[in-house]
């Protein structure tokens, strides 16, 4: 039902969310205290650097782009690391004609994460600042 937001021109992005706010959500959120803290910290930093996002869980990993949106937005992407989706959502928001919907997903934390807490946290923070600086200074065009 949430995917009805795709426009007649075929533009749209669906983002899987573990932090969906609907009371009747089917999402299952079972995260360690460290992951909860890191998610809160990332979103706080994103709000400070980029002004936040209407998407509550940008780092979930589940993203669905319509064909028209993918063809339009991916050529404009510069970030190739963990924060790449933040740049794509920023572009969609800036352009204003690509609807973005959050869809609750069933998700469970499993052992064996590929995230290096210190290094990847620093990279993500650097990427947020890089995204902001490059678009503000006109080094990257939206």
PDB file of C-alpha atoms in Angstrom:
ATOM      1  CA  UNK A   1       0.000   0.000   0.000  1.00  0.00           C
ATOM      2  CA  UNK A   2       2.862   2.449   0.681  1.00  0.00           C
ATOM      3  CA  UNK A   3       4.276   1.960  -2.800  1.00  0.00           C
ATOM      4  CA  UNK A   4       1.308   3.775  -4.318  1.00  0.00           C
ATOM      5  CA  UNK A   5       3.330   6.959  -3.920  1.00  0.00           C
ATOM      6  CA  UNK A   6       5.222   6.273  -7.152  1.00  0.00           C
ATOM      7  CA  UNK A   7       4.378   9.093  -9.541  1.00  0.00           C
ATOM      8  CA  UNK A   8       2.794   8.706 -12.961  1.00  0.00           C
ATOM      9  CA  UNK A   9       6.193   9.387 -14.480  1.00  0.00           C
ATOM     10  CA  UNK A  10       7.459   6.320 -12.634  1.00  0.00           C
ATOM     11  CA  UNK A  11       9.538   8.158 -10.025  1.00  0.00           C
ATOM     12  CA  UNK A  12       9.754   6.707  -6.517  1.00  0.00           C
ATOM     13  CA  UNK A  13      11.910   5.210  -3.766  1.00  0.00           C
ATOM     14  CA  UNK A  14      10.831   2.761  -1.061  1.00  0.00           C
ATOM     15  CA  UNK A  15      13.077   2.514   2.003  1.00  0.00           C
ATOM     16  CA  UNK A  16      12.860  -0.435   4.370  1.00  0.00           C
ATOM     17  CA  UNK A  17      12.612   0.694   7.968  1.00  0.00           C
ATOM     18  CA  UNK A  18      13.379  -0.981  11.278  1.00  0.00           C
ATOM     19  CA  UNK A  19      12.306   2.131  13.146  1.00  0.00           C
ATOM     20  CA  UNK A  20       8.905   2.646  11.623  1.00  0.00           C
ATOM     21  CA  UNK A  21       6.599   4.715  13.788  1.00  0.00           C
ATOM     22  CA  UNK A  22       3.281   3.051  12.998  1.00  0.00           C
ATOM     23  CA  UNK A  23       1.774   1.423  16.069  1.00  0.00           C
ATOM     24  CA  UNK A  24       0.573  -1.566  14.064  1.00  0.00           C
ATOM     25  CA  UNK A  25       3.910  -2.069  12.307  1.00  0.00           C
ATOM     26  CA  UNK A  26       5.013  -5.579  11.392  1.00  0.00           C
ATOM     27  CA  UNK A  27       8.623  -4.564  11.941  1.00  0.00           C
ATOM     28  CA  UNK A  28      10.638  -6.500  14.432  1.00  0.00           C
ATOM     29  CA  UNK A  29      13.371  -4.417  16.002  1.00  0.00           C
ATOM     30  CA  UNK A  30      15.841  -6.294  18.179  1.00  0.00           C
ATOM     31  CA  UNK A  31      19.105  -4.397  18.372  1.00  0.00           C
ATOM     32  CA  UNK A  32      21.966  -4.284  20.813  1.00  0.00           C
ATOM     33  CA  UNK A  33      22.411  -1.168  22.928  1.00  0.00           C
ATOM     34  CA  UNK A  34      25.535  -0.327  20.906  1.00  0.00           C
ATOM     35  CA  UNK A  35      23.646  -0.461  17.597  1.00  0.00           C
ATOM     36  CA  UNK A  36      20.830   1.663  19.029  1.00  0.00           C
ATOM     37  CA  UNK A  37      23.383   4.227  20.208  1.00  0.00           C
ATOM     38  CA  UNK A  38      25.177   4.249  16.839  1.00  0.00           C
ATOM     39  CA  UNK A  39      21.887   4.682  14.965  1.00  0.00           C
ATOM     40  CA  UNK A  40      20.906   7.570  17.247  1.00  0.00           C
ATOM     41  CA  UNK A  41      24.378   9.133  16.863  1.00  0.00           C
ATOM     42  CA  UNK A  42      24.336   8.845  13.064  1.00  0.00           C
ATOM     43  CA  UNK A  43      20.905  10.445  12.800  1.00  0.00           C
ATOM     44  CA  UNK A  44      21.900  13.211  15.205  1.00  0.00           C
ATOM     45  CA  UNK A  45      25.024  13.933  13.155  1.00  0.00           C
ATOM     46  CA  UNK A  46      22.997  13.781   9.934  1.00  0.00           C
ATOM     47  CA  UNK A  47      20.533  16.297  11.375  1.00  0.00           C
ATOM     48  CA  UNK A  48      23.379  18.632  12.382  1.00  0.00           C
ATOM     49  CA  UNK A  49      25.255  18.394   9.078  1.00  0.00           C
ATOM     50  CA  UNK A  50      22.510  17.931   6.473  1.00  0.00           C
ATOM     51  CA  UNK A  51      19.408  19.077   8.297  1.00  0.00           C
ATOM     52  CA  UNK A  52      18.068  15.576   8.850  1.00  0.00           C
ATOM     53  CA  UNK A  53      15.834  13.413   6.715  1.00  0.00           C
ATOM     54  CA  UNK A  54      12.192  12.454   6.614  1.00  0.00           C
ATOM     55  CA  UNK A  55      13.422   8.835   6.569  1.00  0.00           C
ATOM     56  CA  UNK A  56      13.834   7.528  10.103  1.00  0.00           C
ATOM     57  CA  UNK A  57      16.117   4.594   9.234  1.00  0.00           C
ATOM     58  CA  UNK A  58      18.445   5.538   6.386  1.00  0.00           C
ATOM     59  CA  UNK A  59      20.934   2.766   7.159  1.00  0.00           C
ATOM     60  CA  UNK A  60      18.584  -0.239   7.084  1.00  0.00           C
ATOM     61  CA  UNK A  61      19.934  -1.396   3.732  1.00  0.00           C
ATOM     62  CA  UNK A  62      16.628  -2.179   2.050  1.00  0.00           C
ATOM     63  CA  UNK A  63      16.104   0.294  -0.782  1.00  0.00           C
ATOM     64  CA  UNK A  64      13.868  -0.063  -3.834  1.00  0.00           C
ATOM     65  CA  UNK A  65      14.169   2.413  -6.697  1.00  0.00           C
ATOM     66  CA  UNK A  66      11.794   2.569  -9.620  1.00  0.00           C
ATOM     67  CA  UNK A  67      13.566   2.076 -12.936  1.00  0.00           C
ATOM     68  CA  UNK A  68      13.005   5.727 -13.876  1.00  0.00           C
ATOM     69  CA  UNK A  69      14.408   6.960 -10.561  1.00  0.00           C
ATOM     70  CA  UNK A  70      17.427   4.642 -10.709  1.00  0.00           C
ATOM     71  CA  UNK A  71      18.271   5.824 -14.222  1.00  0.00           C
ATOM     72  CA  UNK A  72      18.021   9.432 -13.105  1.00  0.00           C
ATOM     73  CA  UNK A  73      19.597   9.400  -9.643  1.00  0.00           C
ATOM     74  CA  UNK A  74      22.479   6.886  -9.748  1.00  0.00           C
ATOM     75  CA  UNK A  75      24.513   8.800 -12.366  1.00  0.00           C
ATOM     76  CA  UNK A  76      24.510  11.766  -9.942  1.00  0.00           C
ATOM     77  CA  UNK A  77      25.849   9.703  -7.018  1.00  0.00           C
ATOM     78  CA  UNK A  78      29.348  10.440  -5.725  1.00  0.00           C
ATOM     79  CA  UNK A  79      29.595   8.569  -2.409  1.00  0.00           C
ATOM     80  CA  UNK A  80      30.386   4.855  -2.799  1.00  0.00           C
ATOM     81  CA  UNK A  81      30.625   3.919   0.877  1.00  0.00           C
ATOM     82  CA  UNK A  82      28.240   3.409   3.819  1.00  0.00           C
ATOM     83  CA  UNK A  83      26.551   6.817   3.469  1.00  0.00           C
ATOM     84  CA  UNK A  84      25.775   6.490  -0.247  1.00  0.00           C
ATOM     85  CA  UNK A  85      22.061   6.150   0.459  1.00  0.00           C
ATOM     86  CA  UNK A  86      22.026   9.395   2.434  1.00  0.00           C
ATOM     87  CA  UNK A  87      23.308  11.201  -0.660  1.00  0.00           C
ATOM     88  CA  UNK A  88      20.648   9.558  -2.841  1.00  0.00           C
ATOM     89  CA  UNK A  89      17.873  10.487  -0.400  1.00  0.00           C
ATOM     90  CA  UNK A  90      19.242  14.042  -0.229  1.00  0.00           C
ATOM     91  CA  UNK A  91      19.105  14.296  -4.024  1.00  0.00           C
ATOM     92  CA  UNK A  92      15.537  12.962  -4.105  1.00  0.00           C
ATOM     93  CA  UNK A  93      14.541  15.488  -1.444  1.00  0.00           C
ATOM     94  CA  UNK A  94      16.324  18.367  -3.182  1.00  0.00           C
ATOM     95  CA  UNK A  95      14.743  17.610  -6.557  1.00  0.00           C
ATOM     96  CA  UNK A  96      11.332  17.427  -4.894  1.00  0.00           C
ATOM     97  CA  UNK A  97       9.614  15.273  -7.520  1.00  0.00           C
ATOM     98  CA  UNK A  98      10.729  11.831  -6.323  1.00  0.00           C
ATOM     99  CA  UNK A  99       8.456  10.489  -3.585  1.00  0.00           C
ATOM    100  CA  UNK A 100      10.170   8.520  -0.815  1.00  0.00           C
ATOM    101  CA  UNK A 101       8.169   6.130   1.366  1.00  0.00           C
ATOM    102  CA  UNK A 102       9.252   4.110   4.386  1.00  0.00           C
ATOM    103  CA  UNK A 103       8.048   0.536   4.557  1.00  0.00           C
ATOM    104  CA  UNK A 104       8.278  -1.537   7.750  1.00  0.00           C
ATOM    105  CA  UNK A 105      10.478  -4.630   7.441  1.00  0.00           C
ATOM    106  CA  UNK A 106      11.087  -7.680   9.581  1.00  0.00           C
ATOM    107  CA  UNK A 107      14.717  -7.567  10.636  1.00  0.00           C
ATOM    108  CA  UNK A 108      16.861  -9.300  13.249  1.00  0.00           C
ATOM    109  CA  UNK A 109      20.407  -8.497  14.285  1.00  0.00           C
ATOM    110  CA  UNK A 110      22.815 -11.378  13.767  1.00  0.00           C
ATOM    111  CA  UNK A 111      26.364 -11.861  14.949  1.00  0.00           C
ATOM    112  CA  UNK A 112      29.224 -11.286  12.537  1.00  0.00           C
ATOM    113  CA  UNK A 113      28.648  -7.691  11.456  1.00  0.00           C
ATOM    114  CA  UNK A 114      30.918  -6.392   8.723  1.00  0.00           C
ATOM    115  CA  UNK A 115      30.965  -2.940  10.314  1.00  0.00           C
ATOM    116  CA  UNK A 116      34.206  -1.827  11.947  1.00  0.00           C
ATOM    117  CA  UNK A 117      32.741   0.399  14.653  1.00  0.00           C
ATOM    118  CA  UNK A 118      35.567   2.938  14.864  1.00  0.00           C
ATOM    119  CA  UNK A 119      36.724   3.123  11.239  1.00  0.00           C
ATOM    120  CA  UNK A 120      33.280   2.990   9.599  1.00  0.00           C
ATOM    121  CA  UNK A 121      31.837   5.525  12.053  1.00  0.00           C
ATOM    122  CA  UNK A 122      34.623   7.956  11.158  1.00  0.00           C
ATOM    123  CA  UNK A 123      34.128   7.287   7.429  1.00  0.00           C
ATOM    124  CA  UNK A 124      30.377   7.882   7.677  1.00  0.00           C
ATOM    125  CA  UNK A 125      30.883  11.142   9.580  1.00  0.00           C
ATOM    126  CA  UNK A 126      33.453  12.264   7.003  1.00  0.00           C
ATOM    127  CA  UNK A 127      31.080  11.350   4.173  1.00  0.00           C
ATOM    128  CA  UNK A 128      28.248  13.413   5.669  1.00  0.00           C
ATOM    129  CA  UNK A 129      30.527  16.450   5.867  1.00  0.00           C
ATOM    130  CA  UNK A 130      31.830  15.737   2.348  1.00  0.00           C
ATOM    131  CA  UNK A 131      28.286  15.515   0.943  1.00  0.00           C
ATOM    132  CA  UNK A 132      27.307  18.825   2.541  1.00  0.00           C
ATOM    133  CA  UNK A 133      30.500  20.652   1.572  1.00  0.00           C
ATOM    134  CA  UNK A 134      30.591  19.477  -2.032  1.00  0.00           C
ATOM    135  CA  UNK A 135      26.973  20.373  -2.760  1.00  0.00           C
ATOM    136  CA  UNK A 136      27.134  23.721  -0.922  1.00  0.00           C
ATOM    137  CA  UNK A 137      30.382  24.715  -2.626  1.00  0.00           C
ATOM    138  CA  UNK A 138      29.054  23.623  -6.023  1.00  0.00           C
ATOM    139  CA  UNK A 139      31.728  20.970  -6.520  1.00  0.00           C
ATOM    140  CA  UNK A 140      28.953  18.436  -7.100  1.00  0.00           C
ATOM    141  CA  UNK A 141      25.823  19.351  -9.028  1.00  0.00           C
ATOM    142  CA  UNK A 142      22.405  18.064  -8.024  1.00  0.00           C
TER     143      UNK A 142
END
